[in-house]
Short mmCIF file of C-alpha atoms (C1' of nucleotides) in Angstrom, two decimals:
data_model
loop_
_atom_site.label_atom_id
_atom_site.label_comp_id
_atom_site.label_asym_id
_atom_site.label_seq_id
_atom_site.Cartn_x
_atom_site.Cartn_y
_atom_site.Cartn_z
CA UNK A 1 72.48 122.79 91.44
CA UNK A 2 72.12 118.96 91.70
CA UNK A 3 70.74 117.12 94.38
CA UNK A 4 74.28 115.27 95.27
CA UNK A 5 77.26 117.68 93.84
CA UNK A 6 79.39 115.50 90.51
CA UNK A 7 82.17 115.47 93.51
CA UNK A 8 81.01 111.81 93.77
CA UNK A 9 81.72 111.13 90.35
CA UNK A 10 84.27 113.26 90.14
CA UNK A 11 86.08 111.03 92.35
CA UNK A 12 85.03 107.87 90.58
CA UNK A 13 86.84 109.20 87.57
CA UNK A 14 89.72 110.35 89.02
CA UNK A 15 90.35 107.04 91.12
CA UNK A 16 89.99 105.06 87.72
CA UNK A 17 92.66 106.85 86.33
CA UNK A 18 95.20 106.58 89.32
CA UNK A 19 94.62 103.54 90.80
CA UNK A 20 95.04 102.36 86.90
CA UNK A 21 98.26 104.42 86.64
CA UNK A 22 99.64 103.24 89.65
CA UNK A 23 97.49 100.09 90.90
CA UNK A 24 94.93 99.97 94.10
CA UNK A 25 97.66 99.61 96.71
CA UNK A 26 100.12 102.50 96.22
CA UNK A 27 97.66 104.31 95.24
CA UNK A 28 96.28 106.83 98.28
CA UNK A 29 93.18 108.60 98.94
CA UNK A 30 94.68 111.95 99.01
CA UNK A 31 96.43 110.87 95.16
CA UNK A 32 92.40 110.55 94.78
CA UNK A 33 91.88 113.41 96.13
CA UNK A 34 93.91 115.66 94.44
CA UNK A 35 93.08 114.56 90.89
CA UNK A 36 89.39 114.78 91.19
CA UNK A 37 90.12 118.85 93.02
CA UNK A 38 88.56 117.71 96.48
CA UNK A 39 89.88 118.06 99.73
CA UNK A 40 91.06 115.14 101.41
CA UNK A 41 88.58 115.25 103.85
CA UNK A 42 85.72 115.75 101.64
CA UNK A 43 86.31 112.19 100.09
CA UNK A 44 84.87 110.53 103.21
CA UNK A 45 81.40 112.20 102.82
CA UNK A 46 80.78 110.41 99.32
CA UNK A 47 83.17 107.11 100.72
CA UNK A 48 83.14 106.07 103.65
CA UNK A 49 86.18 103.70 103.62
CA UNK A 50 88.85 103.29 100.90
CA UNK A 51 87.25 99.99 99.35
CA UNK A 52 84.08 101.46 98.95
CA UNK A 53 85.66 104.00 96.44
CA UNK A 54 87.45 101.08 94.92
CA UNK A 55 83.98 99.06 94.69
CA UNK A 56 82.71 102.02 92.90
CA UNK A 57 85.30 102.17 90.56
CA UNK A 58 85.11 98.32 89.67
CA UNK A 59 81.29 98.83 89.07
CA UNK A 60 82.19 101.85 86.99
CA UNK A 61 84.19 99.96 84.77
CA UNK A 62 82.23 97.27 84.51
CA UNK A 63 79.70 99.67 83.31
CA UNK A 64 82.47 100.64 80.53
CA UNK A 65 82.48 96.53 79.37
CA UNK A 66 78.92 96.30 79.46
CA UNK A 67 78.57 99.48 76.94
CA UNK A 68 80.97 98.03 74.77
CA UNK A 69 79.91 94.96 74.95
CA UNK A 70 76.39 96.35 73.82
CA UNK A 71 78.33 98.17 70.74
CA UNK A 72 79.19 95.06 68.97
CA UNK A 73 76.07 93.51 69.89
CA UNK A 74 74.53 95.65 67.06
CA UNK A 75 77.03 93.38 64.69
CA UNK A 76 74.31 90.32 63.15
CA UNK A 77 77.65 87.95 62.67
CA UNK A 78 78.91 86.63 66.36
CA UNK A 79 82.14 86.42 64.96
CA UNK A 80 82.63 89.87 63.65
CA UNK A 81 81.10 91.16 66.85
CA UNK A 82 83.79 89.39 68.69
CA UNK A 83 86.52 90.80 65.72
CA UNK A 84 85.03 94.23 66.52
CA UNK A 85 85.37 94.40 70.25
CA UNK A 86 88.74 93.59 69.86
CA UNK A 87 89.56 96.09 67.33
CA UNK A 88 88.03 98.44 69.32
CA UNK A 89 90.59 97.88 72.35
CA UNK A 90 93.23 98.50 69.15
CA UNK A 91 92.73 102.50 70.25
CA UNK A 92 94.48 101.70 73.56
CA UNK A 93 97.59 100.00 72.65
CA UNK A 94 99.78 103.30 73.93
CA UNK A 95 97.89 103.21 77.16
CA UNK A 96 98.00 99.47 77.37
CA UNK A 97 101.97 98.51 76.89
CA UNK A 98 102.50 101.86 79.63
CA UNK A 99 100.20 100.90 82.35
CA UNK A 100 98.60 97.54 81.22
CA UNK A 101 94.70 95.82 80.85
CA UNK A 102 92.55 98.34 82.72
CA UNK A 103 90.85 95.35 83.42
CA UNK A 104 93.20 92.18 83.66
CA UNK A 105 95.83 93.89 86.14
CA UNK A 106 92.76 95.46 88.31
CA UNK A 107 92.21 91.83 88.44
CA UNK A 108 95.27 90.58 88.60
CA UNK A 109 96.23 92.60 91.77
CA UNK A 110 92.96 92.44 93.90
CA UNK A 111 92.19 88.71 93.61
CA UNK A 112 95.84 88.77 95.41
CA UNK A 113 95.44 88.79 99.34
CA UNK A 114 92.08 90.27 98.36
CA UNK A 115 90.39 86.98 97.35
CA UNK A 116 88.03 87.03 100.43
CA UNK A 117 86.67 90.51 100.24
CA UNK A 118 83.71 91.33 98.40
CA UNK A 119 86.59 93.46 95.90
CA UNK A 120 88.59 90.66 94.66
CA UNK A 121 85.25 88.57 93.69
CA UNK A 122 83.74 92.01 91.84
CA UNK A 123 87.44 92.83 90.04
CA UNK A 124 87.68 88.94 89.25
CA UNK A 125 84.09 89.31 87.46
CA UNK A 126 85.57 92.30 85.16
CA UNK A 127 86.75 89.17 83.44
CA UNK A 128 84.10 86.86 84.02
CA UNK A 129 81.89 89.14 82.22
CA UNK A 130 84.24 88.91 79.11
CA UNK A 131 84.38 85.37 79.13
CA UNK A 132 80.72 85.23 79.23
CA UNK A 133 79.95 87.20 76.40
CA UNK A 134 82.69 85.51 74.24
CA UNK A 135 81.21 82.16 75.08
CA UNK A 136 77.75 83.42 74.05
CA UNK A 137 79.12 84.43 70.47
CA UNK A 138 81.24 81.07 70.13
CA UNK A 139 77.37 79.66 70.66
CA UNK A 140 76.02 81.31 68.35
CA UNK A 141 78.85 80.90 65.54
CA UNK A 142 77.58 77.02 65.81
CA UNK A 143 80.45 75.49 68.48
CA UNK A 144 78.19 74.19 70.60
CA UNK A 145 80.59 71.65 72.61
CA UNK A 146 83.27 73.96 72.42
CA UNK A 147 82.65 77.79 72.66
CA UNK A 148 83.86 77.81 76.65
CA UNK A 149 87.25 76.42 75.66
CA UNK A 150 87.14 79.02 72.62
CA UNK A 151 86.40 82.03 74.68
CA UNK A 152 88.89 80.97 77.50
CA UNK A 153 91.59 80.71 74.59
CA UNK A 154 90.31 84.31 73.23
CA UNK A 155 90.49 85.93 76.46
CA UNK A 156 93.61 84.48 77.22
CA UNK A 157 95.21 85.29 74.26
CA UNK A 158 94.63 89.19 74.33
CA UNK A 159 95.22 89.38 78.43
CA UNK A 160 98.45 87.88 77.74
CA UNK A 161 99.37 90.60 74.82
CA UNK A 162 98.52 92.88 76.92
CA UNK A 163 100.91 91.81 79.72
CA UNK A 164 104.01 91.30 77.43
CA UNK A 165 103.04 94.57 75.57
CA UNK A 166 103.07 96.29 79.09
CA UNK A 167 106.22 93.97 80.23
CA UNK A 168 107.98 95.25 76.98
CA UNK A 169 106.69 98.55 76.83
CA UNK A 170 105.69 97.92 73.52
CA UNK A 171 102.25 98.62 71.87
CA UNK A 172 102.80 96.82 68.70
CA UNK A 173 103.23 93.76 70.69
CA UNK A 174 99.18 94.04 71.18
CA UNK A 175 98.92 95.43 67.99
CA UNK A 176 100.30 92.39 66.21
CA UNK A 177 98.78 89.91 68.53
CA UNK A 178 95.28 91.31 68.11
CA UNK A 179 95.33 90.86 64.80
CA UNK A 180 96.66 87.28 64.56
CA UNK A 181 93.69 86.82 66.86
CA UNK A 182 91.13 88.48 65.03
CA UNK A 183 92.16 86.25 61.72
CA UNK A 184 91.87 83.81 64.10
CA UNK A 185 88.63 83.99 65.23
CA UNK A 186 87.26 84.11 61.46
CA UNK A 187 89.37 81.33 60.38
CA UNK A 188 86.95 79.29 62.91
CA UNK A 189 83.87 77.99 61.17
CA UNK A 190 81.25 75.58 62.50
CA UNK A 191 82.65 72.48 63.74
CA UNK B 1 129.95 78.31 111.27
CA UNK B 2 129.07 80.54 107.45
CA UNK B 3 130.90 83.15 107.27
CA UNK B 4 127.89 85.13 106.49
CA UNK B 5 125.29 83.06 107.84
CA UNK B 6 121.90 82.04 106.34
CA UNK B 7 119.59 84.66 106.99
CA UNK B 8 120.36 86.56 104.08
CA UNK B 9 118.97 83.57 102.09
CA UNK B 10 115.96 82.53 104.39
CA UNK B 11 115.02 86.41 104.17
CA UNK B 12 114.77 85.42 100.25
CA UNK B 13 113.39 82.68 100.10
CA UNK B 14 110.76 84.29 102.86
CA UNK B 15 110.52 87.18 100.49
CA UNK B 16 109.74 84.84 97.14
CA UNK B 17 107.26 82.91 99.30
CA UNK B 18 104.87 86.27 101.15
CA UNK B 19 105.28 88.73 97.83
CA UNK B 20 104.19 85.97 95.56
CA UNK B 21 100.73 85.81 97.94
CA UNK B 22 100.40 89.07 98.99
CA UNK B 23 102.21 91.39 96.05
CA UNK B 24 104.95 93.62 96.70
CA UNK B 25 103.34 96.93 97.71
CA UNK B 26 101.32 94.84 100.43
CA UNK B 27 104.10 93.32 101.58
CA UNK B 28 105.40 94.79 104.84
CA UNK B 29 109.05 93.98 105.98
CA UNK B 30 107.61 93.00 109.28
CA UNK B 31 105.73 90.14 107.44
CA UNK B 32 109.17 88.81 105.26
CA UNK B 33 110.99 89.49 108.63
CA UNK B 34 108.41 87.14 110.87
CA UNK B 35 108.38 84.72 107.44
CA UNK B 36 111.73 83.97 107.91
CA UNK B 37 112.16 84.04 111.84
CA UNK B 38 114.70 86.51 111.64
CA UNK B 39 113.66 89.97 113.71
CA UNK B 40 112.44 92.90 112.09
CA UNK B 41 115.99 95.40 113.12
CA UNK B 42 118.45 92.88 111.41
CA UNK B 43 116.56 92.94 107.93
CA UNK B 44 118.26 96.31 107.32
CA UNK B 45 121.67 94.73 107.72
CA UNK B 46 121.23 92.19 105.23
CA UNK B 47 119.10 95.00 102.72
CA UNK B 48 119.72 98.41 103.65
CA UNK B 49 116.53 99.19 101.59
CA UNK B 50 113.03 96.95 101.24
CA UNK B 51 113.58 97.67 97.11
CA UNK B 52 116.98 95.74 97.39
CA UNK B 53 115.83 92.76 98.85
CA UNK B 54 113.45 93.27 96.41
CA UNK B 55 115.83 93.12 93.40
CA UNK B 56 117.27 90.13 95.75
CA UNK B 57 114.42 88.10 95.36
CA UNK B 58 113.56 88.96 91.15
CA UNK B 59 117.23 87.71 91.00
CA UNK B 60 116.24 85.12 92.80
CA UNK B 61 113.23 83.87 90.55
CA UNK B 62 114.85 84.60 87.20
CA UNK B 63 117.51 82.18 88.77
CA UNK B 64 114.92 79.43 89.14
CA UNK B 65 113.78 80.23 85.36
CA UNK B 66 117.11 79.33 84.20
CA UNK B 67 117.51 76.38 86.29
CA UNK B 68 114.06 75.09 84.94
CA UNK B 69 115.45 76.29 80.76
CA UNK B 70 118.17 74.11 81.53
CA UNK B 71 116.48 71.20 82.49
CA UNK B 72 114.15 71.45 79.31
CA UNK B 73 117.37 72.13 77.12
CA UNK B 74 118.47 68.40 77.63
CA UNK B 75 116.06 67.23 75.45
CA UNK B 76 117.20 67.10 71.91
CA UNK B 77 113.74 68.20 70.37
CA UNK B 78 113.19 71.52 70.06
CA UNK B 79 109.60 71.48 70.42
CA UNK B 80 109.47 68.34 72.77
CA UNK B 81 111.06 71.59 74.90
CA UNK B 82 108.76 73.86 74.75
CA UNK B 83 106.54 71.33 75.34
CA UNK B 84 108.65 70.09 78.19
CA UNK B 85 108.54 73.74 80.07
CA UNK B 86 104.99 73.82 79.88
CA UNK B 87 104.01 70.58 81.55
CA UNK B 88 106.84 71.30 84.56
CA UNK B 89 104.64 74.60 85.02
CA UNK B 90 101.61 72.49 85.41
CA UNK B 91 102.80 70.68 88.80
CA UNK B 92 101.62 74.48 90.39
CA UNK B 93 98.06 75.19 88.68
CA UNK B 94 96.82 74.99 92.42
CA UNK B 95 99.53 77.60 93.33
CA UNK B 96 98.70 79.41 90.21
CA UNK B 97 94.85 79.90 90.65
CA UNK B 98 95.15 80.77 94.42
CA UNK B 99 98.48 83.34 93.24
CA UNK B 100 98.82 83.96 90.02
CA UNK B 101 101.60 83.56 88.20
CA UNK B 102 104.92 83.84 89.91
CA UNK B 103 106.47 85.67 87.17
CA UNK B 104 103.79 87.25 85.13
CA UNK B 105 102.08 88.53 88.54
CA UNK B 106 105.04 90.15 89.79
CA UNK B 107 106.24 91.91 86.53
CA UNK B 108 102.77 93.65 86.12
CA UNK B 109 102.96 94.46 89.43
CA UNK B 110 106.33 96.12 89.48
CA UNK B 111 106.33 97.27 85.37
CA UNK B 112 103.53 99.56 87.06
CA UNK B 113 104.37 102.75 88.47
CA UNK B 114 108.13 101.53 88.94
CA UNK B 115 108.84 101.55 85.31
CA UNK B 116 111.57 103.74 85.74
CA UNK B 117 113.20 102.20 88.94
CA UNK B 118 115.81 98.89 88.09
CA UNK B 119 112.87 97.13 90.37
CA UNK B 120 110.19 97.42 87.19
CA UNK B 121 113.15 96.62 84.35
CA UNK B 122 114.46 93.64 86.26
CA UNK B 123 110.48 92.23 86.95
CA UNK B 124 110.22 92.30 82.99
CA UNK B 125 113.27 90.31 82.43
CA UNK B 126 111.46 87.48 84.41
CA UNK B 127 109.64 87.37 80.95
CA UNK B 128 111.90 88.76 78.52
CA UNK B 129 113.93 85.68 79.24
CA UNK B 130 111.59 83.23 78.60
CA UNK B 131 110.20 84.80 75.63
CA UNK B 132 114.19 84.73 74.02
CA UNK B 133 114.36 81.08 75.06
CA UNK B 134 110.92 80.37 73.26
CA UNK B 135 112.25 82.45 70.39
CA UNK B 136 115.23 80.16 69.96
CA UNK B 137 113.31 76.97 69.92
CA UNK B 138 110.66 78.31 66.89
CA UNK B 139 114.05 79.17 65.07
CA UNK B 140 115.32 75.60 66.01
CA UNK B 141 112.23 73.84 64.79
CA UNK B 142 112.91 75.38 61.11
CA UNK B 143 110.85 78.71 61.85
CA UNK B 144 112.94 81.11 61.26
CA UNK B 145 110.67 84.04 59.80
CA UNK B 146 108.23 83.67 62.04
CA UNK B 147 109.79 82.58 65.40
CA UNK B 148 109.38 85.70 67.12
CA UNK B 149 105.17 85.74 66.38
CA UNK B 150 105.23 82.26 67.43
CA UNK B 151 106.90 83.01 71.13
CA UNK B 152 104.63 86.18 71.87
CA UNK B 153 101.57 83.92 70.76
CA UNK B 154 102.78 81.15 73.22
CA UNK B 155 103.80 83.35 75.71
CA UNK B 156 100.62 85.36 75.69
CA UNK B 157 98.69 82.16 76.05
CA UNK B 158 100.51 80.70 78.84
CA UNK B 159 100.69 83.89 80.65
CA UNK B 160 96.39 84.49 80.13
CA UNK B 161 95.47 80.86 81.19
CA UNK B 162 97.64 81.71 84.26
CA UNK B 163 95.79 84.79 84.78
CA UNK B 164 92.20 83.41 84.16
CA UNK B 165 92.82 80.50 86.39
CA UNK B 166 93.64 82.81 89.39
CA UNK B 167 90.87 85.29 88.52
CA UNK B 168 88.29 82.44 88.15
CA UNK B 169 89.96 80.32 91.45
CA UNK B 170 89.88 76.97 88.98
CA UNK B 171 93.35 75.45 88.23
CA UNK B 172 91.18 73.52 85.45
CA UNK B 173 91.32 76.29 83.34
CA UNK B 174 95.06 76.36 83.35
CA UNK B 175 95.65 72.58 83.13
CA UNK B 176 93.28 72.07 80.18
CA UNK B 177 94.88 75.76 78.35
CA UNK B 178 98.21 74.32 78.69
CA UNK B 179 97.26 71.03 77.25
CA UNK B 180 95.86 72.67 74.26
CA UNK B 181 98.85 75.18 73.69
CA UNK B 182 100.97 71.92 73.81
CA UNK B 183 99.16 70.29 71.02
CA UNK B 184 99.46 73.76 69.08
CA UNK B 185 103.44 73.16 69.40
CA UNK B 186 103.00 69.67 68.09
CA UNK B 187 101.27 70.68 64.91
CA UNK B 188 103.75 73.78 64.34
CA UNK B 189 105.84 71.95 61.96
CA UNK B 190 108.65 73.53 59.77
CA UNK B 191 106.62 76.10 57.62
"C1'" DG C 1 126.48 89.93 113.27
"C1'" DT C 2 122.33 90.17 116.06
"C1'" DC C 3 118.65 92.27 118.35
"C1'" DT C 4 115.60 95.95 120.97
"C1'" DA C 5 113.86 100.19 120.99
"C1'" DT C 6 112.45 103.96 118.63
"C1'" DA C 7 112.55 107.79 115.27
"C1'" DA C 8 110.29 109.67 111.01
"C1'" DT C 9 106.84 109.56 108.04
"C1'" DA C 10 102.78 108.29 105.33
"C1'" DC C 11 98.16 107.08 105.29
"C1'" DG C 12 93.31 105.85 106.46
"C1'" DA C 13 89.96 107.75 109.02
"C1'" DT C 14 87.42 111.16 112.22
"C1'" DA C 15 85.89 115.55 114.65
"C1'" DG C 16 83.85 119.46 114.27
"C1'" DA C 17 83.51 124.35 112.37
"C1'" DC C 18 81.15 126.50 108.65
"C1'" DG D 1 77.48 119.31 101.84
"C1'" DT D 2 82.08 121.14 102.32
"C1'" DC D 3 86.47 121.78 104.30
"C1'" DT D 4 90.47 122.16 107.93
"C1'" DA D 5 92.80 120.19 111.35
"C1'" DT D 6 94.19 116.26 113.46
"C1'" DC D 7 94.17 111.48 115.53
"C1'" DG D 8 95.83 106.66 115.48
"C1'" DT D 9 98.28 103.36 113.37
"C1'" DA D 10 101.32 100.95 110.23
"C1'" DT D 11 105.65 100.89 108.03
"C1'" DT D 12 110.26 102.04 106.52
"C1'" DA D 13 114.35 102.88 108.45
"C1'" DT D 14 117.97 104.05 112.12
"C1'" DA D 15 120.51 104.16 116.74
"C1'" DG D 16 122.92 101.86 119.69
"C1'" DA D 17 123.45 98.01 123.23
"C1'" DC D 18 125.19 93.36 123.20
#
DNA sequence: GTCTATAATACGATAGAC
DNA sequence: GTCTATCGTATTATAGAC
């Protein structure tokens, strides 16, 4: 019997999943509710407000970037660590051209009219983080002056597959634009 | 005297303007209503539904993309048009960081739980289109097998600066992105 | 065609029993 | 910690006077 019931993390899951299905607004607590198997009611014991469930949910998948992140890490070549993160998304592509980036369009919709709150800046770092990491490889393949324009060019690239694959409702869309990047990326040597 | 008079048009253009901040889901009809200075009752006689004004105001937008094709399609280059578009776009990075994109924001918004409804098809033409119209110059500068990869890569890009900018509250990012993708149109000469 | 008043409902949040 | 019942409010939509 654990100290604090999984209800809390129950519901962490559960308003991942929705609130990526359907995005933050229309998304309600009792949607939330029902999908994790808690009363209503019960959700205001672990959450006190609606945003604090959707804070947890941004830290949770920030937690998911950061442990994927750390898988290519193991990679010694920057550039095939970069190659393999984004082959890894590959596994997604269904889930991505039905419902979008997990990350980009939890982004997208809370740094609108949300820009103030403490949840737009943590959704707008889900991408920050990215863009960090990809700058840190571009470093390390040898491009110096330019590894910030690089990564903002990488990142770019494979949010905006992911919106026309999700505008299109087609996963090859990603597909094939994931790999153009990924030649890409090893076509670039040191400067 | 109109014979319909122009509220049915301010309550677009007052829709364009508050769901292009706020997104549609956290858009109340109170707030278009007030926008406009038209009161809240005499919405419903214009739209008997807030989806219809809705579809009023995509109409609207994908309006405004043709109008800005057609400006572009005077010049006789078919990449000097493409580039053409792009710089045009640039006049609203400030927009764009604070917003998003007016396009791309409101077709992931809508292509989201609505993907049945005509509201989430007509929010993906708003992108469809331009992809064709990309798709037709490629073909016109001599790239015929490829034209279709070329428009998704272009697309993708413009559409992920747009996002990044908004995300990371810098219209830098989307000024200097653009000027890059428009010296990657230069060099795409007839393969 | 225009506007006020209000109905109907959905949702975030709380009270309080267990 | 858990759950039921419910409050208060916001929002879509309608009724009906002018």
């Amino acid at each position: 019997m654990p100290r604090q019931s999984d209800k809390r993390q129950r519901l962490i899951e559960a308003g991942k999943e929705v609130i990526y299905r359907q995005g933050y607004s229309r998304t309600t607590l009792a949607n939330i509710a029902e999908t994790a198997g808690v009363p209503l009611g019960n959700v205001y014991y672990h959450f006190k407000t609606k945003e604090l469930l959707a804070r947890a949910v941004i830290q949770s998948r920030m937690d998911d970037l950061r442990r994927r992140v750390e898988l290519s890490d193991a990679n010694p070549d920057p550039g095939e660590r970069l190659v393999e993160f984004i082959m890894f998304s590959l596994d997604r592509s269904k889930q991505v051209a039905a419902h979008g980036c997990p990350y980009g369009s939890l982004a997208q919709e809370l740094d609108k009219a949300e820009k103030e709150t403490p949840l737009g800046r943590s959704a707008a770092e889900l991408l920050q983080i990215q863009l960090d990491w990809m700058t840190e490889q571009f470093h390390a393949m040898g491009r110096e002056s330019d590894a910030e324009q690089l990564a903002a060019d990488l990142l770019a690239r494979l949010q905006g597959y992911c919106l026309l694959a999700n505008s299109l409702d087609d996963p090859a869309v990603m597909e094939h634009g994931f790999h153009r990047v990924a030649a890409w990326i090893r076509s670039q040597s040191p400067r």
